[in-house]
Tab-separated table of C-alpha atoms in Angstrom:
chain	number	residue	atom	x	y	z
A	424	UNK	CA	4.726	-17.160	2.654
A	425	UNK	CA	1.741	-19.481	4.041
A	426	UNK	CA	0.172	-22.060	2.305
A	427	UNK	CA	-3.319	-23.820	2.356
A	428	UNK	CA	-2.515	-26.709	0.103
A	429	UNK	CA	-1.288	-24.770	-3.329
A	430	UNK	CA	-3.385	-21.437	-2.063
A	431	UNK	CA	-0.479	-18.899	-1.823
A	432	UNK	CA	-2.173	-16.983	1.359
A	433	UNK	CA	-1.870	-13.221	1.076
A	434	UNK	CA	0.107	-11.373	4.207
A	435	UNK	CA	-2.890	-9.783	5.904
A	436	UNK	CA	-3.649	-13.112	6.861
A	437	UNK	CA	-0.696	-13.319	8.613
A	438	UNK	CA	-1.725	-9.844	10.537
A	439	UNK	CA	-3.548	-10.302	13.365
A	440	UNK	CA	-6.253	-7.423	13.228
A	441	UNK	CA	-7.378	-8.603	10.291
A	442	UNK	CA	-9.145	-10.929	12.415
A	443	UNK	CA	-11.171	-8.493	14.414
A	444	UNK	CA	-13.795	-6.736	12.957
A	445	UNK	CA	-12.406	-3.048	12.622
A	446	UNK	CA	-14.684	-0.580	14.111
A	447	UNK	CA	-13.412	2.675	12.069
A	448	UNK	CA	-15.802	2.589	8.837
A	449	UNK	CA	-12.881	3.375	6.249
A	450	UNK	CA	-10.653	0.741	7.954
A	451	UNK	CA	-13.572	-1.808	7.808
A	452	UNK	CA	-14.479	-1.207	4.781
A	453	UNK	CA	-10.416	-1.969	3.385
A	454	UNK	CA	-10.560	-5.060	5.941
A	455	UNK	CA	-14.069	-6.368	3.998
A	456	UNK	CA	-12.513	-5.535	0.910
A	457	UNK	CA	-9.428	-7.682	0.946
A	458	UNK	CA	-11.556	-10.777	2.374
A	459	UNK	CA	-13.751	-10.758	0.011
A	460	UNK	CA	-11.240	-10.986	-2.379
A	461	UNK	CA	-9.521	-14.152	-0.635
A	462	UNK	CA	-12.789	-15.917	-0.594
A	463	UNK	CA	-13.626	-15.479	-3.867
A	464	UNK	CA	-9.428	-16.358	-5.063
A	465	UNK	CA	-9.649	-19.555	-2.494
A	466	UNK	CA	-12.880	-21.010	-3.505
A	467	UNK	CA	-12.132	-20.402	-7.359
A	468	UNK	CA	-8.506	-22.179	-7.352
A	469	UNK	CA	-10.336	-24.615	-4.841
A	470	UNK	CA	-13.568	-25.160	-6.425
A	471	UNK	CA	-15.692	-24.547	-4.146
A	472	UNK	CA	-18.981	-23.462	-3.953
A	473	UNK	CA	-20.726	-23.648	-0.246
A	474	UNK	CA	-19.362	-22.311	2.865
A	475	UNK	CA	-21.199	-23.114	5.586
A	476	UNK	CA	-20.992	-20.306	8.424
A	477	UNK	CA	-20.719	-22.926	11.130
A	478	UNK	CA	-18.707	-25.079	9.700
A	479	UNK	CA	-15.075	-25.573	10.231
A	480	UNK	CA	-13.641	-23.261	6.741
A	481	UNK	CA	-9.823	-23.041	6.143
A	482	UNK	CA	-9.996	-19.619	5.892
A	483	UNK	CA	-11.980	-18.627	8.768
A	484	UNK	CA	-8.991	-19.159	11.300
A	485	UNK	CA	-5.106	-19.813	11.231
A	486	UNK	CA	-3.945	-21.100	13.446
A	487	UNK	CA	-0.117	-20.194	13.267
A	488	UNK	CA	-0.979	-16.309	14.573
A	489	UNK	CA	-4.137	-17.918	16.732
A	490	UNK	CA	-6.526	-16.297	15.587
A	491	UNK	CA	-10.144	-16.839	14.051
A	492	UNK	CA	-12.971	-15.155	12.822
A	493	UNK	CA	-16.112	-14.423	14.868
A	494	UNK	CA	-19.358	-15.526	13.890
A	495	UNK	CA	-20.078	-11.687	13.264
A	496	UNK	CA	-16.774	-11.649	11.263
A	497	UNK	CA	-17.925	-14.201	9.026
A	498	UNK	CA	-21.242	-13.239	8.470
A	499	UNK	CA	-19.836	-9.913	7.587
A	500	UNK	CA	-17.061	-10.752	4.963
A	501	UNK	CA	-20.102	-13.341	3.219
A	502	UNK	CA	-23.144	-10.390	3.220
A	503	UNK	CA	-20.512	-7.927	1.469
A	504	UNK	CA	-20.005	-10.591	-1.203
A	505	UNK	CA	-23.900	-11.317	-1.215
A	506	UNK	CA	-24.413	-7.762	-1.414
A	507	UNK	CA	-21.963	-7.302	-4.013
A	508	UNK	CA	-24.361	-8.024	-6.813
A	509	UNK	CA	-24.150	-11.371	-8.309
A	510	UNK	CA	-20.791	-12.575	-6.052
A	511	UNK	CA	-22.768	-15.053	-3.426
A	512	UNK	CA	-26.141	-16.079	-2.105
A	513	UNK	CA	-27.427	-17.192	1.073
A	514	UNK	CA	-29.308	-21.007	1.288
A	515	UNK	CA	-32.212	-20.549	3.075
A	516	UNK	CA	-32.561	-17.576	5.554
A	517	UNK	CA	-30.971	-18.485	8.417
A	518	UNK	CA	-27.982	-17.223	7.088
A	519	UNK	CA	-25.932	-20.412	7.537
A	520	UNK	CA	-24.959	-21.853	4.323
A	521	UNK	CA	-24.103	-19.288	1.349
A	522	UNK	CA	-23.534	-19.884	-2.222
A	523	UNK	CA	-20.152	-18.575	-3.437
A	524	UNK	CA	-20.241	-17.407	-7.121
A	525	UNK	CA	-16.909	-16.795	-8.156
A	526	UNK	CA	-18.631	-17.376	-11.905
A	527	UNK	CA	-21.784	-15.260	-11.726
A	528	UNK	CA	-24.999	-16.734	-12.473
A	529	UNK	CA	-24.776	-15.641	-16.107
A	530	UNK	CA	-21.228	-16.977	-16.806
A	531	UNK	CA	-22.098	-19.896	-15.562
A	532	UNK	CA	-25.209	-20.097	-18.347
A	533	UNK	CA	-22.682	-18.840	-20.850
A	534	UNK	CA	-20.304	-21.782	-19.736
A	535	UNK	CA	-23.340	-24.359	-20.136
A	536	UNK	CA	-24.303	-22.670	-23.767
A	537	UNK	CA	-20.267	-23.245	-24.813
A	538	UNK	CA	-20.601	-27.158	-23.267
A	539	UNK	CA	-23.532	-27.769	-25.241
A	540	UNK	CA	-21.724	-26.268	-28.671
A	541	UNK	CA	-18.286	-28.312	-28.142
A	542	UNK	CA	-20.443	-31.568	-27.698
A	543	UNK	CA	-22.795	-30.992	-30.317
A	544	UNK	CA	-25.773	-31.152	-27.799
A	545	UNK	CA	-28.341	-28.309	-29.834
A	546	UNK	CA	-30.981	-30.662	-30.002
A	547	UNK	CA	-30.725	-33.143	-27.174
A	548	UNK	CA	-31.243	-34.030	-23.821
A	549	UNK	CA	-28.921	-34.653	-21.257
A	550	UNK	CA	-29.874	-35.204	-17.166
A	551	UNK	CA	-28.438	-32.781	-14.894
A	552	UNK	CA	-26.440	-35.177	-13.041
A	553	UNK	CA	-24.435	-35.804	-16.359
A	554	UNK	CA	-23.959	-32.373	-17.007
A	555	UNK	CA	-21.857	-32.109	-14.066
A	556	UNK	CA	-19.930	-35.581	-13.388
A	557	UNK	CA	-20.688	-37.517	-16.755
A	558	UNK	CA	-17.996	-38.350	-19.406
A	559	UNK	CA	-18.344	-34.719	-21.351
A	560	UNK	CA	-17.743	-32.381	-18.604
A	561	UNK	CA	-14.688	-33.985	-17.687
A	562	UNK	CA	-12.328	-30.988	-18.188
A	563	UNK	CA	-14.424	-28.571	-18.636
A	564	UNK	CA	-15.208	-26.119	-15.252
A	565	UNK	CA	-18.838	-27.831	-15.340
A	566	UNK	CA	-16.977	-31.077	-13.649
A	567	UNK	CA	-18.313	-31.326	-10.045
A	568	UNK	CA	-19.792	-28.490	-9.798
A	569	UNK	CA	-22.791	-27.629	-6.875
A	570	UNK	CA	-25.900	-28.750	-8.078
A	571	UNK	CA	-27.879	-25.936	-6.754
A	572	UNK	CA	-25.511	-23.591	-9.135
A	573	UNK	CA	-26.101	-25.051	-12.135
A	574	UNK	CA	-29.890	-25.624	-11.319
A	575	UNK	CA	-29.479	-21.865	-11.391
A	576	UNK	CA	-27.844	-21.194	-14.364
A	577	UNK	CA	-30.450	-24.187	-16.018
A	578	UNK	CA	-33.334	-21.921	-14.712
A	579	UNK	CA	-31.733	-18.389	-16.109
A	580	UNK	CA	-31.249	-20.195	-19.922
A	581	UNK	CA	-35.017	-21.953	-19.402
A	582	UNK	CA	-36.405	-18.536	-19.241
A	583	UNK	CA	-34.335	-17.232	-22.430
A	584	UNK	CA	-35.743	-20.202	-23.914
A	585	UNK	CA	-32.942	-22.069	-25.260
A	586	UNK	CA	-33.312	-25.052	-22.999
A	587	UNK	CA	-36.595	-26.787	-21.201
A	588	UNK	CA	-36.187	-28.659	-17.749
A	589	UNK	CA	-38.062	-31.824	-17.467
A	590	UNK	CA	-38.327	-34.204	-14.380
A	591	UNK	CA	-37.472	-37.802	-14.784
A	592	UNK	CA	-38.280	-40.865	-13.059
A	593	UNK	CA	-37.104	-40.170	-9.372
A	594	UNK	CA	-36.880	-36.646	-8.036
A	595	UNK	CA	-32.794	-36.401	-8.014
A	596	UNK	CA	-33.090	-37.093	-11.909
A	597	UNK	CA	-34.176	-34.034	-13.563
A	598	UNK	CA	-33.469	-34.049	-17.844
A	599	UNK	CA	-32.302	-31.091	-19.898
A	600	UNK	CA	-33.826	-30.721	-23.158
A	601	UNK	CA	-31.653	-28.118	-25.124
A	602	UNK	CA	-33.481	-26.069	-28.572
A	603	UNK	CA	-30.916	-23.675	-29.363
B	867	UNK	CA	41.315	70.033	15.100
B	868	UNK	CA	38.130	72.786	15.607
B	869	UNK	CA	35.356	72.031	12.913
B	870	UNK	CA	34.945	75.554	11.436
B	871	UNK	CA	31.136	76.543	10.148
B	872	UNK	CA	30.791	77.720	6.626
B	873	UNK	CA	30.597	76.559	3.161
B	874	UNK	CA	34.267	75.373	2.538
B	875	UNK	CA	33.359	73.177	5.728
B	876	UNK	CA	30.265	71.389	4.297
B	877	UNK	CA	32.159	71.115	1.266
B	878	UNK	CA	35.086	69.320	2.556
B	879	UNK	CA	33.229	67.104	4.568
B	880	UNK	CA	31.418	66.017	1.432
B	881	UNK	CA	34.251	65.461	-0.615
B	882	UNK	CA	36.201	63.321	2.099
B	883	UNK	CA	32.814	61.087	2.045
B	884	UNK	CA	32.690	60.875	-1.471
B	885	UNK	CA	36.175	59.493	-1.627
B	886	UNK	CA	35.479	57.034	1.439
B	887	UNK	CA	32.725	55.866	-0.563
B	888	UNK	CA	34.352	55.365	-4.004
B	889	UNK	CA	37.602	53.901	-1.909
B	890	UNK	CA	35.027	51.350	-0.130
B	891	UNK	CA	33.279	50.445	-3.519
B	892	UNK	CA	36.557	49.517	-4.366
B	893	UNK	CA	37.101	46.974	-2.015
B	894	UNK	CA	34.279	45.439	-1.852
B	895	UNK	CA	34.281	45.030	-5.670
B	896	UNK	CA	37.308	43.342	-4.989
B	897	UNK	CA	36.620	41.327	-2.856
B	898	UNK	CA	33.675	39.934	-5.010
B	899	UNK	CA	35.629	39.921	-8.181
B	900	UNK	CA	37.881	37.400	-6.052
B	901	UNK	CA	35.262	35.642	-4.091
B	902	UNK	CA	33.318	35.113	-7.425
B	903	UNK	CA	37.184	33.468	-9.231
B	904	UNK	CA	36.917	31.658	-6.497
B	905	UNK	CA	33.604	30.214	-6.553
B	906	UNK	CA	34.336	29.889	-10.317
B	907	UNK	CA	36.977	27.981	-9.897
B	908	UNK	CA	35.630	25.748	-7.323
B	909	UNK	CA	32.388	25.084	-9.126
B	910	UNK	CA	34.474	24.411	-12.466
B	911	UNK	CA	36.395	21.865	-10.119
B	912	UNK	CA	33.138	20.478	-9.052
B	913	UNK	CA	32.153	19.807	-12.467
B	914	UNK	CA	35.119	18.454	-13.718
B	915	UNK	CA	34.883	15.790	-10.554
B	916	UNK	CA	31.131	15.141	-11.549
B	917	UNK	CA	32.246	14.860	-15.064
B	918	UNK	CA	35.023	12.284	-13.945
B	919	UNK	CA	32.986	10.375	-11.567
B	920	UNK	CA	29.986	10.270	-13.111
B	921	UNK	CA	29.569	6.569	-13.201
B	922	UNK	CA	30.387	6.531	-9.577
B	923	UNK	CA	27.900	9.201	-8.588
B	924	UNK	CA	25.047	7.082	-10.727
B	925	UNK	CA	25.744	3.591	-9.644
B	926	UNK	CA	26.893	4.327	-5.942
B	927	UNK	CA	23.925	5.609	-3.442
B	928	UNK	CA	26.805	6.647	-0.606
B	929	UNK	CA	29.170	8.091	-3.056
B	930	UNK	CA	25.832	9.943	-4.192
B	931	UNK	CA	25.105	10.924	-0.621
B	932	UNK	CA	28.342	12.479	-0.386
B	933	UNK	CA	28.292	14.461	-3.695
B	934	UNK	CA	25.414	15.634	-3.005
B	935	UNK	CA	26.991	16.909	0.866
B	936	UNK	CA	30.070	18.554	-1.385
B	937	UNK	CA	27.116	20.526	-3.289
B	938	UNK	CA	25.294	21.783	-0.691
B	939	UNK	CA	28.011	23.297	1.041
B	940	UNK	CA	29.071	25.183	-2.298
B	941	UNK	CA	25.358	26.281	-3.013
B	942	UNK	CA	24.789	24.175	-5.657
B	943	UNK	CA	21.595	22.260	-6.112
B	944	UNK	CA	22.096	19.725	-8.898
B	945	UNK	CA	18.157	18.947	-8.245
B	946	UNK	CA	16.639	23.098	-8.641
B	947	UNK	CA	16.327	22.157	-12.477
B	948	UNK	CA	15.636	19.440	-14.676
B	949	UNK	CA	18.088	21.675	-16.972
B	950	UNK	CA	21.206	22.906	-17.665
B	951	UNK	CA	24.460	21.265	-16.924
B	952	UNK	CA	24.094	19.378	-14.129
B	953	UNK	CA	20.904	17.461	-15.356
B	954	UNK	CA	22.576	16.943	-18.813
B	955	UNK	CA	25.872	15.951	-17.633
B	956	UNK	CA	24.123	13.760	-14.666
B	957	UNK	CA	20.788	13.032	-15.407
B	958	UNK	CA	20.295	12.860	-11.943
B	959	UNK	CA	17.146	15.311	-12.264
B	960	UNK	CA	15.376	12.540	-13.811
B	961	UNK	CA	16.421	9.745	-11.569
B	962	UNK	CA	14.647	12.149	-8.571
B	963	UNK	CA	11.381	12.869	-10.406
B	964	UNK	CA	11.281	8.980	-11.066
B	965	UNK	CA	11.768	8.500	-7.274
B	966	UNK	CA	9.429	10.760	-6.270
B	967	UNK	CA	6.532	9.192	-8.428
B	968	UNK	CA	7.459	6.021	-7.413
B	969	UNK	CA	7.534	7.200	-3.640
B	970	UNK	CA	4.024	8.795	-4.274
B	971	UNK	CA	2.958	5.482	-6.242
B	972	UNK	CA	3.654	3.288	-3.048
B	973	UNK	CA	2.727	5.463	-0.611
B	974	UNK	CA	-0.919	5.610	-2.050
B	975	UNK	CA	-0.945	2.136	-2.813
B	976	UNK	CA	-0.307	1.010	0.709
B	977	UNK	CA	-2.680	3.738	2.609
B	978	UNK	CA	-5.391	1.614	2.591
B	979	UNK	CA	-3.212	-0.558	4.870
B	980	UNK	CA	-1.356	1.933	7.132
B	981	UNK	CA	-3.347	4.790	7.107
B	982	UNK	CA	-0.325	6.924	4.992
B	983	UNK	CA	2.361	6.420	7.532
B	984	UNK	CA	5.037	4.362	6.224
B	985	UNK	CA	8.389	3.565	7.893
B	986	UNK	CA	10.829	4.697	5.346
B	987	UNK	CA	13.019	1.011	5.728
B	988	UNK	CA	10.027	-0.122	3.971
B	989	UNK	CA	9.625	2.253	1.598
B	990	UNK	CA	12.968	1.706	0.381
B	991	UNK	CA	12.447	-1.508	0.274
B	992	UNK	CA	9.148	-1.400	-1.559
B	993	UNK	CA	11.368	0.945	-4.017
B	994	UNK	CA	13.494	-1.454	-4.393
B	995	UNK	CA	11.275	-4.171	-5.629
B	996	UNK	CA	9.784	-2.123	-8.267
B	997	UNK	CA	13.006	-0.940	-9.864
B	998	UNK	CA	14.521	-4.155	-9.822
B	999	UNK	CA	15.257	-3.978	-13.151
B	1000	UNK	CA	17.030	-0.958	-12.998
B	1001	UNK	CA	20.761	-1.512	-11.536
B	1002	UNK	CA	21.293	1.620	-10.034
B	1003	UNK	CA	20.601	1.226	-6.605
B	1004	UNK	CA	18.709	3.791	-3.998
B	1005	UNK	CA	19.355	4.239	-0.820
B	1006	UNK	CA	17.169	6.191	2.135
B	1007	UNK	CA	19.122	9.046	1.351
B	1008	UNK	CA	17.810	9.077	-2.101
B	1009	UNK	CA	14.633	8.666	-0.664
B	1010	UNK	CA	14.636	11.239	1.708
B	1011	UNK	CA	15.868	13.651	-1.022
B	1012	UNK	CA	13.029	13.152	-4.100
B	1013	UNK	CA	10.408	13.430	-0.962
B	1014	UNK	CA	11.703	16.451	-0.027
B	1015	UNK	CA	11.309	17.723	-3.750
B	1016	UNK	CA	8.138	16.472	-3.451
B	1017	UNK	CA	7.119	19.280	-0.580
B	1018	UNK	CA	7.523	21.584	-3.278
B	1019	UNK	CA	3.803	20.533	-4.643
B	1020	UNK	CA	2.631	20.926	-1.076
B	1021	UNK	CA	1.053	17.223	-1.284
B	1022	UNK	CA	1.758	17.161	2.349
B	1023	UNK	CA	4.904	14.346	2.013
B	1024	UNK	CA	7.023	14.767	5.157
B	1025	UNK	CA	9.303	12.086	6.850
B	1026	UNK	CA	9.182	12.627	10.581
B	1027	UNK	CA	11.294	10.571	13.294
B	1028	UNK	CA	9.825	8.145	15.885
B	1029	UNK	CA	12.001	7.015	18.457
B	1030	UNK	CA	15.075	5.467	15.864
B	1031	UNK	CA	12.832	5.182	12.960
B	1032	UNK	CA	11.511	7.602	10.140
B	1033	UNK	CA	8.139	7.450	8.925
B	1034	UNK	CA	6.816	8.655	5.926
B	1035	UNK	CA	3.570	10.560	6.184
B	1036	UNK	CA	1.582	11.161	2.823
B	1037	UNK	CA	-1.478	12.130	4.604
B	1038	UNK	CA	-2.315	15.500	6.440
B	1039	UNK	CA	-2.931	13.930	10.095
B	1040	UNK	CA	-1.018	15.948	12.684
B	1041	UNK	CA	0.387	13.735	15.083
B	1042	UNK	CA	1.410	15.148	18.454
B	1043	UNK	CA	3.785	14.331	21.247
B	1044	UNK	CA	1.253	11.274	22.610
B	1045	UNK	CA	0.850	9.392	19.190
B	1046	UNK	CA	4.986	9.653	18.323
B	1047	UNK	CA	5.231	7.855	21.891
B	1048	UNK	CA	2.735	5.233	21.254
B	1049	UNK	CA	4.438	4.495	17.946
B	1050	UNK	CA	7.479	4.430	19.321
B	1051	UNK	CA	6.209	2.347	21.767
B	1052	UNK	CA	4.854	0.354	19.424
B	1053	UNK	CA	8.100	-0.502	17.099
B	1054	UNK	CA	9.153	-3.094	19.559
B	1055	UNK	CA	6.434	-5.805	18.857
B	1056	UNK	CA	3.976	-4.044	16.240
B	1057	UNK	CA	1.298	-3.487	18.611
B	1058	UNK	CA	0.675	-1.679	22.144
B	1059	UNK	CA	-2.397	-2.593	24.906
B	1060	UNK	CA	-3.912	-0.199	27.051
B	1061	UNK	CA	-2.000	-1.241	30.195
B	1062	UNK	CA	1.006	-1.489	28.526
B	1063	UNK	CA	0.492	2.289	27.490
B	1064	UNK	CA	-0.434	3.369	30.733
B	1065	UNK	CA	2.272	1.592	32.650
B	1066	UNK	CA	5.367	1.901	30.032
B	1067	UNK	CA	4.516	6.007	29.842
B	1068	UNK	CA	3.115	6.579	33.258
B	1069	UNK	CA	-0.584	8.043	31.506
B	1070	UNK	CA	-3.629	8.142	32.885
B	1071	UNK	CA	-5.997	5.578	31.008
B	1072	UNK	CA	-8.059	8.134	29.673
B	1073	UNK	CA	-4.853	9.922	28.048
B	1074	UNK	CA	-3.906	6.808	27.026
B	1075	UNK	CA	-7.716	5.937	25.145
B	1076	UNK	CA	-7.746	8.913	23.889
B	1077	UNK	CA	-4.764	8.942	22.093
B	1078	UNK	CA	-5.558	5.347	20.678
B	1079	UNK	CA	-8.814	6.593	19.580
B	1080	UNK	CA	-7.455	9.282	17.701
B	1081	UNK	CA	-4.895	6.742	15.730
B	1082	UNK	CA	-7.861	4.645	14.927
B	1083	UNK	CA	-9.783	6.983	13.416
B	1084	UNK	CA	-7.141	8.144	11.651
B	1085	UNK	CA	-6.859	4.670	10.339
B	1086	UNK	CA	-3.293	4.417	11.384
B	1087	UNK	CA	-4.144	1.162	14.075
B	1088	UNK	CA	-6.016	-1.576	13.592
B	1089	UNK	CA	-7.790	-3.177	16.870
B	1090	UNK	CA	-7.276	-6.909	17.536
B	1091	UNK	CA	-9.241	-8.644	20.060
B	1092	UNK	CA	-8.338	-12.367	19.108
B	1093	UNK	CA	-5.736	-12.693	21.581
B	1094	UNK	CA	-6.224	-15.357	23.902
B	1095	UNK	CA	-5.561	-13.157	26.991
B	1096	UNK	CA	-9.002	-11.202	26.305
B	1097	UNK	CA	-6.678	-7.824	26.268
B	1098	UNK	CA	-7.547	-5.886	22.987
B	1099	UNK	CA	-4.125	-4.817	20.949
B	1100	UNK	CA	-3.903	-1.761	18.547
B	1101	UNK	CA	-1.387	-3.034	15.689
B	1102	UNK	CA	0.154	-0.230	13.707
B	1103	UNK	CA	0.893	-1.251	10.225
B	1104	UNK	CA	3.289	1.556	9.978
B	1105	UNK	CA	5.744	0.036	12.368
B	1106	UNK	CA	5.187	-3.637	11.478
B	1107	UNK	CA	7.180	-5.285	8.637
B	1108	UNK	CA	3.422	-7.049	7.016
B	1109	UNK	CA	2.910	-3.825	5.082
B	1110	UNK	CA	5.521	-4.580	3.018
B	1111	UNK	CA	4.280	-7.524	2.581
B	1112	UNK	CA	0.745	-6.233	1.702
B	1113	UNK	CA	1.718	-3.828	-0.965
B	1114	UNK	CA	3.286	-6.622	-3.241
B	1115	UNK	CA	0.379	-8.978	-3.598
């Protein structure tokens, strides 16, 4: 079986068609199906979070059957996730760059609620940077992740009201004041 | 001898037939009471075998094959019932109706990839996997028997023959005499082209479209226009080895 790194690749990638946008609806829709599901496997064991249409993406070709996705392929596989409520978002709307939320929104918040417990963090304040490279996260699935993400996530628990978002000195340095 | 009118006449006649009649009863009755010793005997023979080798007949697929041959030609179906003696002494009732859920199992679990044609190698092979825990082995003859107990719910399971291979088909779709030859076709690399439809079978290229559109739509090829040569290819997942492949992940 192929390999991307430690990604076990699943056989259909291996199958040429599944390259070519299939033009039979119930076909298509099997073909969308099982992409989605590699993107979403490959960027969760992979941890990542932005694929960038344009950009050169492991997935998007392989190059031992010679084959690779159109631009219309691509944009297709990423809108059913988009459109699959909660599973990715598009940056911006040129449709370029798309968020990939293999942790909706909401488990991400629930993720940043369970940080806060473990390191006794109720009543302080933390900067966003530290939330996702400092000391604490190390370990935890908050470690590196995309910034625009857990902006998200900060925003979703701000409006519940367990946390207020403050800016700090220079614009990159925003502070999290927790009140849970 | 002059046939003489009158009622001694009629009533000879009828007695002579009478006797013909009782005199034929006889013989046939007979010849039952013998033919049925006979078949007694055989069929007690045939159990005492399947009572001898039933280890063999469980464990070995060809020895299987060939019992089930030696029943056939006796009229014995050790499959019609799940009971009596032959289930009981065999259980081989209950190693079909396993098959044949298994079969149906796979079969829908791999449609979305071949459109419900499967080539039976696979199939087996896919069977296979998922009883490896079990020791007694199947072969395609095993398979081909539980799907043909399967017709009996009319779920439309029918194996036909393309070119040297047999296909499964758990889906209605009627293919005709074009689509077996572009399978058949097909077996050689997994996938045909247009031209290569047209030339190798001496169609017309709307016959040949045609006929492709018709396996598309039936979700039974896949197009593939990656190719560096610009020509489109129709794969067919029923003929190519990946579907086995796809129904394990």
């Amino acid at each position: 079986m192929q390999k991307l790194g430690d990604f076990k690749l699943p056989h259909f990638f291996n199958y040429p068609p599944y390259f070519t946008l299939q033009p039979v609806r119930d076909t298509r829709e099997k073909q969308v199906q099982v992409w989605k599901e590699l993107i979403l496997d490959y960027c969760r064991t992979q941890k990542i979070f932005v694929i960038g249409l344009e950009e050169d993406f492991p997935l998007f070709s392989n190059p031992v059957i010679e084959r690779s996705l159109s631009h219309e392929a691509r944009e297709a596989f990423i809108s059913a996730l988009v459109s699959e409520a909660g599973r990715a978002e598009w940056l911006g709307k040129g449709h370029r760059k798309c968020l990939i939320l293999w942790h909706r929104i909401q488990d991400w918040a629930d993720i940043i609620l369970r940080f806060v417990k473990d390191n006794g963090l109720e009543d302080s304040v933390i900067t966003v940077e530290e939330m996702r490279s400092g000391v604490e996260c190390r370990g935890t699935e908050l470690h590196g992740i995309d910034r625009a993400i857990l902006m998200r996530a900060l925003r979703l628990l701000e409006q519940k009201g367990k946390l207020a978002i403050f800016k700090g000195t220079s614009a990159d340095d925003e502070g999290v004041k927790f009140s849970m | 001898m002059r046939r003489r009118p009158g009622i001694g006449g009629l009533q000879n006649a009828a007695a002579a037939r009478d006797q013909y009649r009782m005199l034929g009863e006889n013989v046939a009755k007979i010849r039952t009471d013998m033919m049925k010793e006979q078949l007694a005997t055989f069929r007690s023979q045939l159990e005492e075998f399947a009572r001898k080798h039933k280890n063999d007949i469980r464990k070995n697929p060809a020895f299987r094959s060939q019992f089930h041959e030696m029943c056939a030609k006796v009229g014995v179906d050790p499959l019609a019932s799940n009971k009596g003696f032959w289930a009981e002494l065999l259980g081989i009732g209950d190693f079909y109706y396993e098959l044949g859920v298994q079969i149906v199992d796979i079969c829908l679990a791999t449609r979305p990839h071949n459109g419900g044609l499967i080539n039976l190698q696979e199939l087996c092979n896919l069977l296979r996997q998922r009883r490896k825990s079990d020791r007694e082995a199947v072969s395609e003859d095993d398979c081909l028997r539980a799907i043909s107990k399967l017709k009996v719910m009319g779920s439309g399971f029918e194996v036909i023959s393309v070119g040297k291979k047999k296909l499964v088909r758990s889906v209605p779709t009627e293919l005709n005499k074009d689509h077996n030859e572009i399978l058949e076709l097909a077996q050689a690399q997994g996938f045909v082209t247009v031209d290569e439809v047209e030339r190798r079978l001496s169609w017309t290229s709307g016959r040949a479209i045609d006929a492709l559109d018709t396996l598309l739509d039936e979700g039974l090829a896949m197009i593939d226009d990656g190719h560096k040569d610009g020509r489109r290819r129709y794969w067919f997942p029923c003929v190519s080895s990946i579907s086995t492949s796809v129904a394990d992940t």
